[in-house]
XYZ file of C-alpha atoms in Angstrom:
420
model
C 97.114 125.754 66.801
C 95.396 123.702 64.128
C 92.851 122.422 66.643
C 92.216 125.982 67.871
C 91.598 127.184 64.303
C 89.013 124.433 63.783
C 87.177 125.345 66.993
C 87.175 129.037 66.103
C 85.731 128.317 62.652
C 83.069 126.015 64.138
C 82.050 128.728 66.599
C 81.732 131.247 63.770
C 79.586 128.857 61.708
C 77.214 128.084 64.600
C 76.765 131.813 65.220
C 75.762 132.180 61.554
C 73.340 129.294 62.038
C 71.660 130.987 64.993
C 71.266 134.270 63.100
C 69.890 132.495 60.033
C 67.280 130.770 62.180
C 66.231 134.050 63.780
C 65.686 135.549 60.330
C 63.584 132.545 59.340
C 61.480 132.736 62.503
C 60.428 136.270 61.568
C 59.100 135.210 58.154
C 55.448 134.705 57.197
C 56.300 131.253 55.870
C 57.296 130.145 59.356
C 54.075 131.473 60.904
C 51.987 129.369 58.510
C 54.130 126.335 59.187
C 53.929 126.795 62.961
C 50.128 126.961 62.891
C 49.956 123.530 61.264
C 52.703 121.907 63.337
C 51.066 123.005 66.582
C 48.317 120.458 65.903
C 50.719 117.536 66.188
C 50.980 115.740 69.518
C 54.425 115.331 71.060
C 55.008 111.900 72.490
C 56.592 110.753 75.719
C 60.160 109.473 75.793
C 58.971 105.847 76.001
C 56.596 106.249 73.058
C 59.349 107.980 71.085
C 61.487 104.888 71.628
C 58.624 102.612 70.564
C 58.146 104.634 67.378
C 61.884 104.591 66.632
C 62.063 100.815 67.106
C 59.158 100.140 64.733
C 59.699 102.935 62.191
C 63.102 104.589 62.590
C 62.371 106.728 59.523
C 59.116 108.174 60.946
C 58.897 111.975 61.009
C 55.359 113.224 61.775
C 52.896 110.809 63.372
C 49.235 111.101 64.342
C 46.225 108.894 64.896
C 43.856 107.788 62.131
C 41.190 110.326 63.049
C 43.641 113.132 63.749
C 44.993 112.962 60.213
C 41.479 113.489 58.850
C 40.269 116.065 61.349
C 43.353 118.239 61.762
C 45.216 117.897 58.478
C 42.662 116.831 55.822
C 44.739 113.776 55.008
C 43.696 110.121 54.858
C 45.587 106.993 55.830
C 46.449 104.922 52.761
C 44.776 101.565 52.344
C 46.955 98.773 53.710
C 49.199 101.100 55.715
C 50.806 99.408 58.700
C 50.384 101.462 61.841
C 52.825 102.099 64.680
C 51.876 100.789 68.118
C 52.230 103.100 71.110
C 50.958 103.188 74.692
C 48.160 105.685 75.358
C 46.770 106.787 78.726
C 43.037 106.344 79.280
C 41.161 108.044 82.123
C 38.358 105.961 83.628
C 35.869 106.570 86.411
C 35.487 103.698 88.857
C 33.508 103.135 92.043
C 35.490 102.456 95.192
C 34.574 102.067 98.835
C 34.138 105.371 100.637
C 35.763 104.741 104.001
C 34.913 108.225 105.218
C 31.168 107.824 104.673
C 29.052 107.322 107.853
C 27.045 104.463 106.376
C 28.637 101.088 105.788
C 29.113 99.966 102.176
C 28.990 103.474 100.718
C 30.980 104.087 97.530
C 32.432 107.043 95.723
C 33.591 107.603 92.175
C 37.214 108.404 91.402
C 39.192 108.902 88.216
C 42.083 106.532 87.476
C 44.563 106.381 84.620
C 45.113 103.140 82.785
C 47.000 102.394 79.591
C 46.060 100.805 76.281
C 47.767 100.040 72.987
C 46.947 102.607 70.284
C 47.891 102.902 66.629
C 49.380 105.958 64.953
C 50.534 106.517 61.380
C 53.495 108.354 59.898
C 52.891 111.124 57.358
C 54.316 108.825 54.671
C 51.338 106.508 55.296
C 48.881 109.289 54.408
C 47.762 111.281 51.391
C 45.713 114.417 50.880
C 46.276 118.111 51.495
C 49.926 119.155 51.330
C 51.544 120.111 54.614
C 53.367 123.465 54.669
C 57.177 123.436 54.603
C 59.809 126.030 55.475
C 62.753 124.594 53.582
C 63.600 122.836 50.362
C 62.652 119.161 50.104
C 65.952 118.084 48.581
C 69.378 119.700 48.369
C 70.944 119.740 44.916
C 74.466 120.001 43.603
C 77.835 118.291 43.419
C 80.496 118.189 46.137
C 84.214 118.627 45.512
C 86.097 115.596 46.879
C 82.724 113.921 47.481
C 84.042 110.357 47.429
C 86.907 111.211 49.780
C 84.445 112.741 52.237
C 82.056 109.788 52.078
C 84.957 107.359 52.554
C 86.182 109.366 55.542
C 82.720 109.409 57.132
C 82.357 105.677 56.565
C 85.641 105.064 58.384
C 84.851 107.285 61.375
C 81.282 106.029 61.848
C 81.014 103.713 64.845
C 78.090 101.829 63.273
C 77.678 100.272 59.795
C 76.231 102.393 56.976
C 73.832 101.037 54.351
C 72.326 102.687 51.265
C 68.797 101.492 50.500
C 65.435 102.528 49.109
C 63.578 103.787 52.184
C 59.794 103.620 52.151
C 57.926 106.814 52.915
C 60.300 109.458 51.631
C 62.714 109.582 54.567
C 66.264 110.450 53.560
C 67.934 108.423 56.287
C 67.799 107.148 59.847
C 69.887 105.739 62.664
C 68.371 102.519 63.998
C 68.809 102.048 67.743
C 67.495 98.513 67.508
C 69.748 97.332 64.662
C 72.613 99.709 65.478
C 73.145 100.879 61.925
C 72.698 103.928 59.718
C 70.543 103.709 56.603
C 70.713 106.416 53.921
C 68.389 106.708 50.942
C 70.379 105.697 47.878
C 70.703 107.682 44.637
C 70.205 111.117 46.205
C 72.247 114.146 45.132
C 75.783 114.388 46.440
C 75.000 117.360 48.699
C 71.916 115.690 50.174
C 73.694 112.366 50.707
C 76.656 114.008 52.445
C 74.439 116.139 54.681
C 72.150 113.230 55.581
C 75.053 110.920 56.400
C 76.610 113.478 58.764
C 73.177 114.033 60.366
C 72.794 110.317 61.092
C 76.389 109.953 62.309
C 75.663 112.791 64.748
C 72.620 110.837 65.986
C 74.765 107.729 66.445
C 77.356 109.687 68.437
C 74.938 111.666 70.599
C 71.760 109.599 70.931
C 72.873 105.970 71.018
C 71.044 105.063 74.229
C 70.580 101.460 75.323
C 66.959 100.495 74.685
C 66.598 99.698 78.388
C 68.021 103.126 79.209
C 67.851 104.264 82.800
C 68.913 107.422 84.594
C 71.843 105.507 86.068
C 73.676 104.948 82.795
C 75.069 108.466 82.698
C 73.304 109.615 79.520
C 70.926 112.524 79.706
C 67.439 111.954 78.334
C 66.672 114.179 75.383
C 63.365 114.730 73.654
C 62.843 114.378 69.911
C 63.077 118.136 69.342
C 66.488 118.421 70.965
C 67.871 115.351 69.213
C 66.878 116.586 65.752
C 68.123 120.122 66.404
C 71.467 118.720 67.572
C 71.924 116.323 64.648
C 71.002 118.823 61.928
C 73.051 121.612 63.516
C 76.091 119.336 63.549
C 75.449 118.384 59.905
C 75.115 122.032 58.858
C 78.284 123.025 60.725
C 80.421 120.208 59.320
C 79.163 120.745 55.764
C 79.726 124.494 55.997
C 83.276 123.895 57.245
C 84.030 121.904 54.094
C 82.453 124.527 51.843
C 79.088 122.801 51.326
C 76.138 125.140 51.978
C 73.034 123.332 53.283
C 71.268 126.363 54.781
C 68.258 126.119 52.418
C 67.489 122.726 53.953
C 69.041 122.877 57.421
C 67.533 126.185 58.569
C 64.007 124.990 57.816
C 64.633 121.580 59.366
C 66.041 123.004 62.603
C 63.325 125.643 62.844
C 60.687 122.966 62.326
C 61.980 120.977 65.285
C 62.553 123.991 67.534
C 59.935 124.854 70.137
C 59.982 128.559 69.363
C 61.858 131.712 68.519
C 63.964 131.594 71.670
C 65.848 128.614 70.205
C 65.959 126.838 73.563
C 67.057 123.515 72.067
C 69.841 125.121 70.039
C 71.156 127.224 72.925
C 71.093 124.435 75.498
C 72.912 122.127 73.085
C 75.391 124.623 71.602
C 78.421 123.234 73.439
C 77.433 119.689 72.439
C 76.912 120.754 68.820
C 80.251 122.545 68.613
C 82.164 119.732 70.321
C 80.623 117.026 68.125
C 81.083 119.023 64.914
C 84.728 119.689 65.813
C 85.320 115.988 66.469
C 83.798 114.961 63.130
C 85.743 117.661 61.246
C 89.014 116.628 62.887
C 88.387 112.929 62.231
C 87.427 113.620 58.604
C 90.527 115.763 58.054
C 92.691 112.985 59.428
C 91.115 110.287 57.261
C 91.230 112.442 54.122
C 94.868 113.340 54.726
C 95.795 109.740 55.496
C 94.088 108.524 52.324
C 96.175 110.935 50.277
C 99.394 110.486 52.218
C 99.682 106.958 53.674
C 101.905 107.205 56.751
C 101.113 103.948 58.523
C 104.750 102.885 58.596
C 105.605 105.976 60.699
C 103.048 105.368 63.453
C 105.518 104.471 66.216
C 108.190 107.087 65.545
C 109.176 109.778 68.044
C 110.058 112.287 65.323
C 109.073 112.664 61.685
C 109.992 114.884 58.735
C 107.873 115.155 55.598
C 108.090 116.966 52.306
C 104.635 118.365 51.532
C 104.716 119.727 48.005
C 107.281 122.544 48.122
C 107.219 122.739 51.929
C 108.636 120.661 54.753
C 107.108 119.577 58.054
C 109.154 118.547 61.098
C 107.246 117.059 64.030
C 108.455 115.490 67.252
C 107.086 114.314 70.577
C 107.338 116.623 73.568
C 105.954 116.895 77.095
C 102.718 118.557 75.960
C 102.152 116.264 72.979
C 103.788 117.126 69.647
C 105.875 120.100 68.546
C 105.818 120.906 64.819
C 107.374 123.395 62.394
C 106.752 124.113 58.705
C 109.619 125.241 56.446
C 109.618 126.589 52.908
C 111.630 125.101 50.040
C 114.729 126.996 51.223
C 114.352 125.784 54.821
C 113.131 129.069 56.268
C 110.824 128.526 59.234
C 107.224 129.450 58.349
C 104.928 128.420 61.154
C 104.772 126.055 64.077
C 103.094 125.156 67.304
C 102.269 122.445 69.789
C 99.462 119.891 69.435
C 98.317 118.837 72.893
C 97.537 115.208 72.156
C 99.918 112.760 73.806
C 98.021 109.606 72.899
C 97.717 109.901 69.109
C 100.395 108.301 66.891
C 102.731 110.780 65.237
C 101.416 109.941 61.744
C 97.860 110.819 62.754
C 98.942 114.155 64.225
C 101.025 114.911 61.134
C 98.029 114.242 58.886
C 95.839 116.519 61.007
C 98.403 119.324 60.922
C 98.781 119.011 57.145
C 95.006 119.168 56.668
C 94.552 122.068 59.096
C 97.190 124.100 57.258
C 95.209 123.713 54.034
C 97.709 121.288 52.513
C 95.468 118.220 52.533
C 95.315 118.022 48.737
C 98.980 118.851 48.137
C 101.177 116.209 46.541
C 103.695 114.712 46.727
C 104.026 113.952 50.421
C 107.003 111.819 51.276
C 109.140 111.139 54.301
C 112.565 112.787 54.410
C 115.467 112.488 56.818
C 114.561 114.278 60.055
C 118.148 115.105 61.105
C 119.024 116.316 57.626
C 116.011 118.680 57.611
C 117.061 120.093 60.975
C 120.620 120.534 59.732
C 119.464 122.386 56.628
C 117.117 124.593 58.645
C 119.817 125.364 61.218
C 122.330 126.112 58.465
C 119.874 128.519 56.812
C 119.178 130.269 60.112
C 122.897 130.502 60.924
C 123.763 131.816 57.471
C 121.092 134.502 57.665
C 122.207 135.478 61.154
C 125.824 135.797 60.076
C 124.829 137.802 56.988
C 122.790 140.195 59.067
C 125.527 140.408 61.685
C 128.027 141.483 59.063
C 125.739 144.355 58.113
C 124.539 145.185 61.620
C 126.753 143.591 64.280
C 124.774 145.234 67.075
C 121.754 142.976 66.551
C 123.718 139.706 66.609
C 123.174 139.330 70.329
C 119.434 139.966 69.955
C 119.130 137.219 67.351
C 121.061 134.780 69.501
C 118.752 135.471 72.425
C 115.626 135.195 70.287
C 116.492 131.915 68.566
C 118.518 130.306 71.358
C 121.525 129.876 69.075
C 125.033 129.587 70.487
C 128.266 130.125 68.675
C 130.377 127.174 67.707
C 131.527 125.168 64.753
C 128.949 122.907 63.218
C 128.941 119.925 60.942
C 127.167 120.660 57.630
C 126.277 124.040 59.077
C 124.331 122.579 62.017
C 124.305 124.824 65.061
C 123.023 123.865 68.460
C 119.683 125.362 69.363
C 117.197 125.147 72.214
C 114.789 124.024 69.505
C 116.804 120.805 69.080
C 115.230 119.637 72.303
C 111.467 119.409 72.410
C 109.863 122.216 74.388
């Protein structure tokens, strides 16, 4: 149930994202932005890789002359360019075998390749480029350090905080297999950027010698940026951090048009990745607050969570769990379909999903004793009701699977005693 709630919330957030982008696309600000951005050339997959290897923080690139002609900007003195491969069409004379006279030639056009140099926008100065979003998010984040710690633990590549030349806020380096985030940014911007780069590392970590046989679909720069920022927006929004002022403009800037092709084609990927990050973060945050490592190998576990109790046990589908109040009345329960995860991890996820992640204390209690107390409470209530309305006793027995019989410390046998 907890996992289903997460997925439902993620779906709702991504629907809000799509509507927010549509509203932005209809604005005059976007029309001005689109006119300028249409002058930028979009590079082949191979050149995109070359750019990423040399300048992983590059955003907008163009040739020396293009910056002057199209954007009224000039390359800074001493700027180090980025090498790419450019096609060149040449006319050459070749033998014309179809000509009646011997030795006749004809001219054909052939494509050859040369090394060219382009420059990132950070290497230029001059007329300001139009924007459709804020340049930097501001504000504090509740539980910021817990969230950053959780993201650091779930990231599959190392994370470094550095001064990045050129104004980029962060990047994922394919070559060095690491994430770099600009240091000393605001808490909201740092959190959003880190999630963005973790999304890149999860979704776009191709081998540099990538081929079609390795099972990973090739994605262009537009799609990759739309995916990463959409995941970042969704995860942040889930944890109550609004990044729409930045994310909507960023995603719109990388989209090819109002139809939102990149967003729509990647929606399942975005939702799946965001859900995974949210679930992993919830687990790490809960585990940091409630260390349960010593319970990893248990088949059943009972915890006191503030003024509530949680009973969880393995079953055929995965794990069966029930929450009880301070008086051992059953509150809520369900089945988590995850057979492979240790019981402590599942317990932490359930606690977080129920909104109890910040509740303290959390301590282990005796599992059998909790079941006895809960069964005693249920039996007592059933007997009390039966005294007032004997006719419904049979209905309660059928509903709760309880059978009559003496019990030690009030414990009555129940179908619930065996995992469903």
